[in-house]
mmCIF file of C-alpha atoms in Angstrom:
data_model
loop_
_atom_site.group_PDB
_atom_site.id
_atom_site.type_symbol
_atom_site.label_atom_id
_atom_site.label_comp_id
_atom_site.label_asym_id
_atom_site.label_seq_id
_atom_site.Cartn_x
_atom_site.Cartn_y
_atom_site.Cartn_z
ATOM 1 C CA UNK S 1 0.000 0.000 0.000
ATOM 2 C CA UNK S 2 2.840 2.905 0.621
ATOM 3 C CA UNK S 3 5.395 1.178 -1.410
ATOM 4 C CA UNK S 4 7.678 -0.748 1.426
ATOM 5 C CA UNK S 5 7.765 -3.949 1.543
ATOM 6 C CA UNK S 6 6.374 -5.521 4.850
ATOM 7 C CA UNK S 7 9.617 -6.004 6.538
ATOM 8 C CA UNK S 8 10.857 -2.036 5.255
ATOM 9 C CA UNK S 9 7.585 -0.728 7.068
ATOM 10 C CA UNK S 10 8.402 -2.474 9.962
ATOM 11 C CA UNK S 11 11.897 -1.040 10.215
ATOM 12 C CA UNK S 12 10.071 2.427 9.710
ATOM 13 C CA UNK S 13 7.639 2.386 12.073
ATOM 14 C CA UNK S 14 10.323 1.477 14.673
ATOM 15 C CA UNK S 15 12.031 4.272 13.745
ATOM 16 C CA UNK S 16 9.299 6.871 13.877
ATOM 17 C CA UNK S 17 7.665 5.441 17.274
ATOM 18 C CA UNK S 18 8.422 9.173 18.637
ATOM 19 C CA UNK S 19 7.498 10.933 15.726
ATOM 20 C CA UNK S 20 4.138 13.043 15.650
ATOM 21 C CA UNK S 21 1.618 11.761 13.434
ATOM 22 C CA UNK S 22 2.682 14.619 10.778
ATOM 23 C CA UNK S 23 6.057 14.114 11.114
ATOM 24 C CA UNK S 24 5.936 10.111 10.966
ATOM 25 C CA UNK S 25 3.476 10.901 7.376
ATOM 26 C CA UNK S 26 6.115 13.425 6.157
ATOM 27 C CA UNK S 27 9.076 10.913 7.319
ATOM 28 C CA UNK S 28 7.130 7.934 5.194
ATOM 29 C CA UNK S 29 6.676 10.204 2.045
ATOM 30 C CA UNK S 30 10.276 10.778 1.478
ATOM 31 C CA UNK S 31 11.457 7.838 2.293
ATOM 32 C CA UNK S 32 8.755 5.764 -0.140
ATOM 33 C CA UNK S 33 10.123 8.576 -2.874
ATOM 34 C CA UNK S 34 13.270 7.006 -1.952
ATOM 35 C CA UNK S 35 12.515 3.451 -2.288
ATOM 36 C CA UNK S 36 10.807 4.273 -5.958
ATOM 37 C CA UNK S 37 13.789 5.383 -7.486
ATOM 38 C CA UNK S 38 14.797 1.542 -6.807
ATOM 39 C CA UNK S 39 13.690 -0.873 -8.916
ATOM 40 C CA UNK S 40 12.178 -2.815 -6.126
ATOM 41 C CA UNK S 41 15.324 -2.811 -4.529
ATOM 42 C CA UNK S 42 15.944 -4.042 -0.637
ATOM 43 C CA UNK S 43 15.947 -0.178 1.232
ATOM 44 C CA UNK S 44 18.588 -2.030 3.353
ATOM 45 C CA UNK S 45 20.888 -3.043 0.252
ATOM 46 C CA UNK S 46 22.112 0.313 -1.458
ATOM 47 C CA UNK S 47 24.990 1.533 -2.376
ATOM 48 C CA UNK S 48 26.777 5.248 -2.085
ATOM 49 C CA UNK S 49 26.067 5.503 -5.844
ATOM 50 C CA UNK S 50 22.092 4.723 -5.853
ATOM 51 C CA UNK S 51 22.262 7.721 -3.040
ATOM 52 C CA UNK S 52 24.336 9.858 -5.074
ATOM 53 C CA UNK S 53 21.975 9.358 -7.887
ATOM 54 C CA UNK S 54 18.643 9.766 -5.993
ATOM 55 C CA UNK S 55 19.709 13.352 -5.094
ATOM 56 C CA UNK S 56 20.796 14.124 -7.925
ATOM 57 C CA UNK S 57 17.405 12.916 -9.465
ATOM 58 C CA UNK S 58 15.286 15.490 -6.558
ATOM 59 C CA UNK S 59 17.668 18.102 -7.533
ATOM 60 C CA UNK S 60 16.576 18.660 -10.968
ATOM 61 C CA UNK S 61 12.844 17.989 -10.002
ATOM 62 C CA UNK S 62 12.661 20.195 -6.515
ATOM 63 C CA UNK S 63 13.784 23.429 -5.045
ATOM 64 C CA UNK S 64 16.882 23.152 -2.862
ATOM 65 C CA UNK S 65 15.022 23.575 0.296
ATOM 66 C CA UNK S 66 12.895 20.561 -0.156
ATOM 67 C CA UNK S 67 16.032 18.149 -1.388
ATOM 68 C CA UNK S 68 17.672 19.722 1.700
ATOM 69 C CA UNK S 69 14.728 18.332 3.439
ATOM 70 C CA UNK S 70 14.645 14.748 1.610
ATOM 71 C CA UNK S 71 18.079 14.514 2.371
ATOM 72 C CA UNK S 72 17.840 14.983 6.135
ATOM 73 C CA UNK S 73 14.928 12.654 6.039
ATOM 74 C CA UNK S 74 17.185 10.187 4.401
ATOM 75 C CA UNK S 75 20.235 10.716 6.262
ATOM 76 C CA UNK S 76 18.094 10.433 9.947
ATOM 77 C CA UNK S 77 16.462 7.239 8.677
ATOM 78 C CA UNK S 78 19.684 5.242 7.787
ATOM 79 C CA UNK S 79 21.349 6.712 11.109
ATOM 80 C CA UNK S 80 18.962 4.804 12.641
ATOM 81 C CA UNK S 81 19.254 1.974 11.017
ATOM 82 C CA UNK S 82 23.361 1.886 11.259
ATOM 83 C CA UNK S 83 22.911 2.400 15.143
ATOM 84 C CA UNK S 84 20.468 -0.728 15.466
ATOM 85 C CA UNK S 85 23.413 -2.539 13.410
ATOM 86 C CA UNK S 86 20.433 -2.829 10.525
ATOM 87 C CA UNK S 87 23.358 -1.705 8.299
ATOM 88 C CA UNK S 88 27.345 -1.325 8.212
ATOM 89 C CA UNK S 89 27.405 1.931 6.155
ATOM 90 C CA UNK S 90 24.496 5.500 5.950
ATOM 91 C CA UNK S 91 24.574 5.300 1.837
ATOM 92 C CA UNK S 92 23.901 8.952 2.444
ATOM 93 C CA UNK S 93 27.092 9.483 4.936
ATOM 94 C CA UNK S 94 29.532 10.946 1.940
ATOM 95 C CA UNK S 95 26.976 12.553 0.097
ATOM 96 C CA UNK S 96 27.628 16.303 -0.425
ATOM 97 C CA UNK S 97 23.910 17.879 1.366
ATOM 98 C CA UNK S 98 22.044 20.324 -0.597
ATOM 99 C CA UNK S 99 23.121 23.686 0.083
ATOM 100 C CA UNK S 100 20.357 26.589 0.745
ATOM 101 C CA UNK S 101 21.642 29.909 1.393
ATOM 102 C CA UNK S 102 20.000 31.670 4.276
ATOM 103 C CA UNK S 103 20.681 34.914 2.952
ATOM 104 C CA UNK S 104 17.500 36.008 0.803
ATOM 105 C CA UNK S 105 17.765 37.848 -2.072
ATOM 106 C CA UNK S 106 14.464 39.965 -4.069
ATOM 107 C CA UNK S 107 13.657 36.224 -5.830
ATOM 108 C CA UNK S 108 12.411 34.883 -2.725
ATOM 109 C CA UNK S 109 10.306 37.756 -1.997
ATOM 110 C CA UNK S 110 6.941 39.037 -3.859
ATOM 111 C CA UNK S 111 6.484 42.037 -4.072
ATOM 112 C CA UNK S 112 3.237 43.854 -3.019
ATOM 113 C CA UNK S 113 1.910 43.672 -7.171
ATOM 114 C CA UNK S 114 2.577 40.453 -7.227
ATOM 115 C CA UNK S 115 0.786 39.383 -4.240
ATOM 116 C CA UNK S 116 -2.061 41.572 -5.242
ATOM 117 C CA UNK S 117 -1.530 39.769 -8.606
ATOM 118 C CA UNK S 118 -1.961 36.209 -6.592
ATOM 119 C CA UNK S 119 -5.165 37.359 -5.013
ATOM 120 C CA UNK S 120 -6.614 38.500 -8.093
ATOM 121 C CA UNK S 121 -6.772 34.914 -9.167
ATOM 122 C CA UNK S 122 -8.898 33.978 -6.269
ATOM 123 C CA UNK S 123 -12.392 33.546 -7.939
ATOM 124 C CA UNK S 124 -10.521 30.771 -10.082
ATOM 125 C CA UNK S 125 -9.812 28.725 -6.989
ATOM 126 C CA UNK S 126 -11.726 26.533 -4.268
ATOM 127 C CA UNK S 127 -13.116 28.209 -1.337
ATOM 128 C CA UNK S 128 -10.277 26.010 0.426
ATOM 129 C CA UNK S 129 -7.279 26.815 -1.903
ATOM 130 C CA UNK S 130 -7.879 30.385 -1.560
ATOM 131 C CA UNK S 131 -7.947 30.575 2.216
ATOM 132 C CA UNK S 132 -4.845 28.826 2.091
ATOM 133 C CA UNK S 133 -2.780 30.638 0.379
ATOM 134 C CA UNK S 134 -4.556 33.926 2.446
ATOM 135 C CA UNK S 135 -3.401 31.919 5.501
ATOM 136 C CA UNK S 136 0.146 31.374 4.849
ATOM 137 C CA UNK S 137 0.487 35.420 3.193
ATOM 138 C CA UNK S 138 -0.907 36.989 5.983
ATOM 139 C CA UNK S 139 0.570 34.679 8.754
ATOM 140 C CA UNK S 140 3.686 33.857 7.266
ATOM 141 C CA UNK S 141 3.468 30.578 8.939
ATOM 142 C CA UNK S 142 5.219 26.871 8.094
ATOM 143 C CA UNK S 143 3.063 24.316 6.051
ATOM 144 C CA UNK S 144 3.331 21.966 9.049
ATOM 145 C CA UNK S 145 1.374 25.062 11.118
ATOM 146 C CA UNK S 146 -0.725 25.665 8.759
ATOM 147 C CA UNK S 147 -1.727 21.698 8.287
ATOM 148 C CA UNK S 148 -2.080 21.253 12.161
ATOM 149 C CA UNK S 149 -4.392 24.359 12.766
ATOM 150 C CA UNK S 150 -7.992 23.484 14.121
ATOM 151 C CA UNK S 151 -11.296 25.145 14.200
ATOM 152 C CA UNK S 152 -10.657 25.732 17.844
ATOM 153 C CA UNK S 153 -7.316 27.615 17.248
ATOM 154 C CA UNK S 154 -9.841 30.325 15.260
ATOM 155 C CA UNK S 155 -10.069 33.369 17.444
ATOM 156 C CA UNK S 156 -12.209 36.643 17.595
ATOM 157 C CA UNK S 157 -12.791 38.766 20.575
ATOM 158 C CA UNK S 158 -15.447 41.262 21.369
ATOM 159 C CA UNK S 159 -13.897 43.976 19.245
ATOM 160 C CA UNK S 160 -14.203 41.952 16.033
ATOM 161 C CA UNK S 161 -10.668 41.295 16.149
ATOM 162 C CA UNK S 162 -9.241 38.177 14.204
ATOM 163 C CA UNK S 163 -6.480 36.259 15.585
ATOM 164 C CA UNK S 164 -5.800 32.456 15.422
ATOM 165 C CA UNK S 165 -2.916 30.210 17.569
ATOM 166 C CA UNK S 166 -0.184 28.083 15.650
ATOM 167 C CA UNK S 167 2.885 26.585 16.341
ATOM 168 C CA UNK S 168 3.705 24.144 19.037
ATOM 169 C CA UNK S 169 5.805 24.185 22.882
ATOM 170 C CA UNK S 170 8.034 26.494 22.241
ATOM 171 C CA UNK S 171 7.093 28.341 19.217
ATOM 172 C CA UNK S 172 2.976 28.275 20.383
ATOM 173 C CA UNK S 173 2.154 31.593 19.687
ATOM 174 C CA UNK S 174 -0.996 33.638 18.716
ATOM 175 C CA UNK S 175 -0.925 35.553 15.291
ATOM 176 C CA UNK S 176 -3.808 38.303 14.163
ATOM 177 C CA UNK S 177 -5.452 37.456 10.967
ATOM 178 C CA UNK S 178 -6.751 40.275 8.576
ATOM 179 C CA UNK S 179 -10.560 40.459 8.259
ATOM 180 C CA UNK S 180 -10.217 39.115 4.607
ATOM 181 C CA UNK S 181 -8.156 36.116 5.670
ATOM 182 C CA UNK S 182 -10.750 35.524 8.158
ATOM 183 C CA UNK S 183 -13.560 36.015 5.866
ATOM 184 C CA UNK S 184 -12.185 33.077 3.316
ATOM 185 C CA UNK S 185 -11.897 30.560 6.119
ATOM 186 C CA UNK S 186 -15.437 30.987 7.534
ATOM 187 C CA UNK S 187 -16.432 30.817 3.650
ATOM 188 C CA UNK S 188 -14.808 27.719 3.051
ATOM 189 C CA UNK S 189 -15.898 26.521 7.210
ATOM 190 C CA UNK S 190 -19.733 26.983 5.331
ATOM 191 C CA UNK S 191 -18.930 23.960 2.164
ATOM 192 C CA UNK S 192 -17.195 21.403 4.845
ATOM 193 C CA UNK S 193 -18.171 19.380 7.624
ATOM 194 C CA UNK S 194 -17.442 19.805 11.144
ATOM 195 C CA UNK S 195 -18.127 17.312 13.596
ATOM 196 C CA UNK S 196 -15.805 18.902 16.596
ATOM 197 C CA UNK S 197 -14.029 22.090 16.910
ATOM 198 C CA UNK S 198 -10.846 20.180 17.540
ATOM 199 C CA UNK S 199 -11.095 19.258 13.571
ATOM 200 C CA UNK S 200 -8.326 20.279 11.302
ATOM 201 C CA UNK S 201 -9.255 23.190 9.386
ATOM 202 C CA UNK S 202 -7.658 22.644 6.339
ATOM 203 C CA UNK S 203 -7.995 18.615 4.759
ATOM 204 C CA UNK S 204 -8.464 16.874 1.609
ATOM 205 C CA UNK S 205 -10.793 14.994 -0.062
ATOM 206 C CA UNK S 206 -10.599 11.844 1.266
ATOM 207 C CA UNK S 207 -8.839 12.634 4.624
ATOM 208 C CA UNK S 208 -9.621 14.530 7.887
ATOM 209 C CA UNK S 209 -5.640 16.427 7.088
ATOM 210 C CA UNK S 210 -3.804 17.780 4.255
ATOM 211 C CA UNK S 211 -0.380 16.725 3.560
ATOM 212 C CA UNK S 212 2.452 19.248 2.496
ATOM 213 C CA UNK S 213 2.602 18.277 -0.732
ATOM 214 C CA UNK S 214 -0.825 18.784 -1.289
ATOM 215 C CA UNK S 215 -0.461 21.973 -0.266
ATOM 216 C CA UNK S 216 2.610 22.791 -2.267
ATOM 217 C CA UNK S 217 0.507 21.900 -5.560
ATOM 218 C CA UNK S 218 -2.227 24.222 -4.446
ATOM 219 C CA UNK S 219 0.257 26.797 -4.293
ATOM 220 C CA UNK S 220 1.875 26.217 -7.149
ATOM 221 C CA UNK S 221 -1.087 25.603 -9.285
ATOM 222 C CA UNK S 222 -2.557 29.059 -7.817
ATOM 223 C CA UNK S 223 0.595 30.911 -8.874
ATOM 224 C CA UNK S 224 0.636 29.538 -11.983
ATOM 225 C CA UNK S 225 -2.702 30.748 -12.782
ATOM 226 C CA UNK S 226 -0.930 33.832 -11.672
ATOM 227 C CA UNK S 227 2.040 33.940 -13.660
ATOM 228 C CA UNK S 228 4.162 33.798 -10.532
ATOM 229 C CA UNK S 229 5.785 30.268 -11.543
ATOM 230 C CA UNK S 230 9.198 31.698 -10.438
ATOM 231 C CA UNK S 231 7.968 31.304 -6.565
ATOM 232 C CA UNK S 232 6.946 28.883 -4.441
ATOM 233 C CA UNK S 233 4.874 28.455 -0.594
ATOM 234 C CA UNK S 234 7.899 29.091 1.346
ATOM 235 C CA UNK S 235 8.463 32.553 -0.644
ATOM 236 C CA UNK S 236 5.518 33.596 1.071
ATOM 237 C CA UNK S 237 6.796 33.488 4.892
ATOM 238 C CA UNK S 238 10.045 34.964 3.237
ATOM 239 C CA UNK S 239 7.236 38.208 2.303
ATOM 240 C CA UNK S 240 5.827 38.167 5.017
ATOM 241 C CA UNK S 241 9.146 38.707 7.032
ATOM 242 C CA UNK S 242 10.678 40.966 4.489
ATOM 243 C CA UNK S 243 7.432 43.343 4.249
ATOM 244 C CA UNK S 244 7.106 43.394 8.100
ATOM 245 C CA UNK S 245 10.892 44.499 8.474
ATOM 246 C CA UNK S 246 9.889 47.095 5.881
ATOM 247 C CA UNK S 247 7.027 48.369 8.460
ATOM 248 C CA UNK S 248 9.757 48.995 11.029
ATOM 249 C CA UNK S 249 9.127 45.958 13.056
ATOM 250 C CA UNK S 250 11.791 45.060 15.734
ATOM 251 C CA UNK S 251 13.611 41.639 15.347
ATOM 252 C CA UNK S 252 12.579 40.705 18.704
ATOM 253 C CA UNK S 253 8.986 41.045 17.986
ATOM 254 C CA UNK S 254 9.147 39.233 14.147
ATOM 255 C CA UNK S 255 10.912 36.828 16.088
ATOM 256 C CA UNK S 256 7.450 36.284 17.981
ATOM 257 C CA UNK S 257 5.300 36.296 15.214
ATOM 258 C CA UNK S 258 7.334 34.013 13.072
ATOM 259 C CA UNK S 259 8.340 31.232 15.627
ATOM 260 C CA UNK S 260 11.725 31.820 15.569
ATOM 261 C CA UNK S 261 14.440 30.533 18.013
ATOM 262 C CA UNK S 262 16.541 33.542 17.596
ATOM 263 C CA UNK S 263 15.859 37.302 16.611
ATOM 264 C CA UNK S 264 19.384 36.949 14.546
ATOM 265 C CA UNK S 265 17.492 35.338 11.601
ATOM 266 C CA UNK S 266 15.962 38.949 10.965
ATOM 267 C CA UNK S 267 19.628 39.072 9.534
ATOM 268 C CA UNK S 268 19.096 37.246 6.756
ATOM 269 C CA UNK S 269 16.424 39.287 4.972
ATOM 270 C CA UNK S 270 18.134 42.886 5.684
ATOM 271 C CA UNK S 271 19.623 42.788 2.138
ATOM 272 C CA UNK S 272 16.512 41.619 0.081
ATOM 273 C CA UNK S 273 14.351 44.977 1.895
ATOM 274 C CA UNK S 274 16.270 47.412 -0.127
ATOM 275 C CA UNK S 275 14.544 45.912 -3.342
ATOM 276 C CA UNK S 276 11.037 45.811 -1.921
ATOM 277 C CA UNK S 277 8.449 48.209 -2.625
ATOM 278 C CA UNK S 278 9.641 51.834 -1.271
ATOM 279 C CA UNK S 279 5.830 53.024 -0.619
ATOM 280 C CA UNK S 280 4.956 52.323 3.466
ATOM 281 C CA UNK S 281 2.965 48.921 3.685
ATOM 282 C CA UNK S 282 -0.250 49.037 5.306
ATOM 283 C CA UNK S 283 -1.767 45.280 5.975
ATOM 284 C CA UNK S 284 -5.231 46.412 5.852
ATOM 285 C CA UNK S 285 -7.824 45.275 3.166
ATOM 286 C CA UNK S 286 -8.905 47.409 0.324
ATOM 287 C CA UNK S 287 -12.687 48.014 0.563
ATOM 288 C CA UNK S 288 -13.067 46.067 -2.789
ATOM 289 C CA UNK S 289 -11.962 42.731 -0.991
ATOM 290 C CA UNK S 290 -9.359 42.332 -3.598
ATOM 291 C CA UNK S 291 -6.298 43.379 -1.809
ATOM 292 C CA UNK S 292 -4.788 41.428 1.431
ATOM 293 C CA UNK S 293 -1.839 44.549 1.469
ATOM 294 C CA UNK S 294 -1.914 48.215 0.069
ATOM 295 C CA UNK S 295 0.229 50.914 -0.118
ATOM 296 C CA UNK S 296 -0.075 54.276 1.552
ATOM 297 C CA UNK S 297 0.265 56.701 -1.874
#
């Protein structure tokens, strides 16, 4: 059924025992990816070259943050398995990692007519594609927040103000949503059902979740619709931090809002603000609806 023989998904689920649900799913995805490339071929009997080739296979097909990813994935998995004397070698060991440069530059970052651009294809889109992508623009949160969220995470006080609470431990925080974002989830809440508040928000058709790869092709498709095939759903956190710098916000206090475990990342996207718009960013709605951020003329 996921592509492992009987004896492989035994060997996994050992492995993942501690894993959350999520994780364990995400863990499984990459490594069945892995065992595809294979011929049918033992996961336990491959050689330095087979790994060599895999990643070089991802890196053709995937953006260097996600074969940075696989490779992790990879590398954890046959760690394990050396350690429980499974193996005598990690195939992935000697294998040069994928290489993402934290330093951001103006092609990870839309800029405020593009993202207008995005939102403009909207009406093309499901009620739950388009709050989404909303979602991760205006929160600038990770796919693995944005798949874990649950109806009961949704806040709104007394003063009609919008907020909602992702992350987890550490990085648990409580983000404020723009009226508009808001407005697409409670549209999309209306077409699905709902049998407890601790649901997840966001799922697919045949499952209570979404997986990140599902939405990764919702993004993509959307920005294709777009035009906007040069970017991808990470480029949107990478806005949302760049923008927010923009506003004058303190490291300390992106820090907050993004999850981070240190204000130094702010660091990274000090370059890429000098090529964003120069007009002051207001994230407030245009009356039309159409806008999620505006400039101050």
């Amino acid at each position: 059924m996921n592509g492992l023989s009987e004896y492989e998904y035994e060997l996994f689920k050992e492995f993942s025992r501690k894993l959350k649900p999520l994780s364990k799913y995400d863990y499984l995805n990459k490594i069945v990816l892995f065992k595809s490339t294979l011929n049918d071929k033992n996961l336990l009997n491959i050689n330095i070259n087979e790994s060599k080739q895999f990643i070089e296979h991802i890196n053709n097909i995937y953006a260097k943050s996600t074969c940075e990813k696989i490779y992790s994935y990879l590398h954890s998995f046959y760690n394990f398995l050396l350690k429980e004397n499974y193996i005598q070698n990690n195939p992935f060991a000697n294998i040069n990692k994928p290489y993402v440069s934290r330093i951001k530059n103006k092609n990870d970052v839309l800029s405020l007519d593009e993202l207008n651009k995005l939102i403009s294809i909207f009406p093309h889109l499901k009620k739950r594609d388009r709050a989404i992508i909303s979602f991760l623009i205006s929160t600038g949160c990770l796919l693995n927040e944005l798949i874990s969220l649950k109806w009961k995470d949704l806040i709104v006080d007394n003063g009609n103000i919008y907020s909602c609470k992702i992350g987890t431990q550490k990085k648990e925080r409580i983000v404020q949503l723009p009226e508009y974002s808001w407005n697409l989830i409670m549209d999309y809440k209306e077409s699905t059902n709902i049998t407890s508040m601790d649901d997840f928000v966001f799922k697919s058709r045949n499952s209570n979740t979404i997986t990140d790869r599902n939405v990764r092709l919702i993004v993509k498709n959307a920005l294709s619709i777009a035009n906007l095939s040069n970017y991808s759903a990470k480029d949107f956190r990478h806005s949302y931090a760049t923008f927010s710098l923009k506003c004058g916000i303190k490291d300390e206090n992106l820090k907050e809002k993004l999850g981070w475990s240190d204000k130094n990342y702010a660091c990274r996207y000090k370059y890429v603000i000098n090529f964003v718009d120069s007009d002051n960013i207001d994230y407030i709605i245009d009356n039309d609806e159409s806008n999620i951020y505006k400039s101050k003329k």
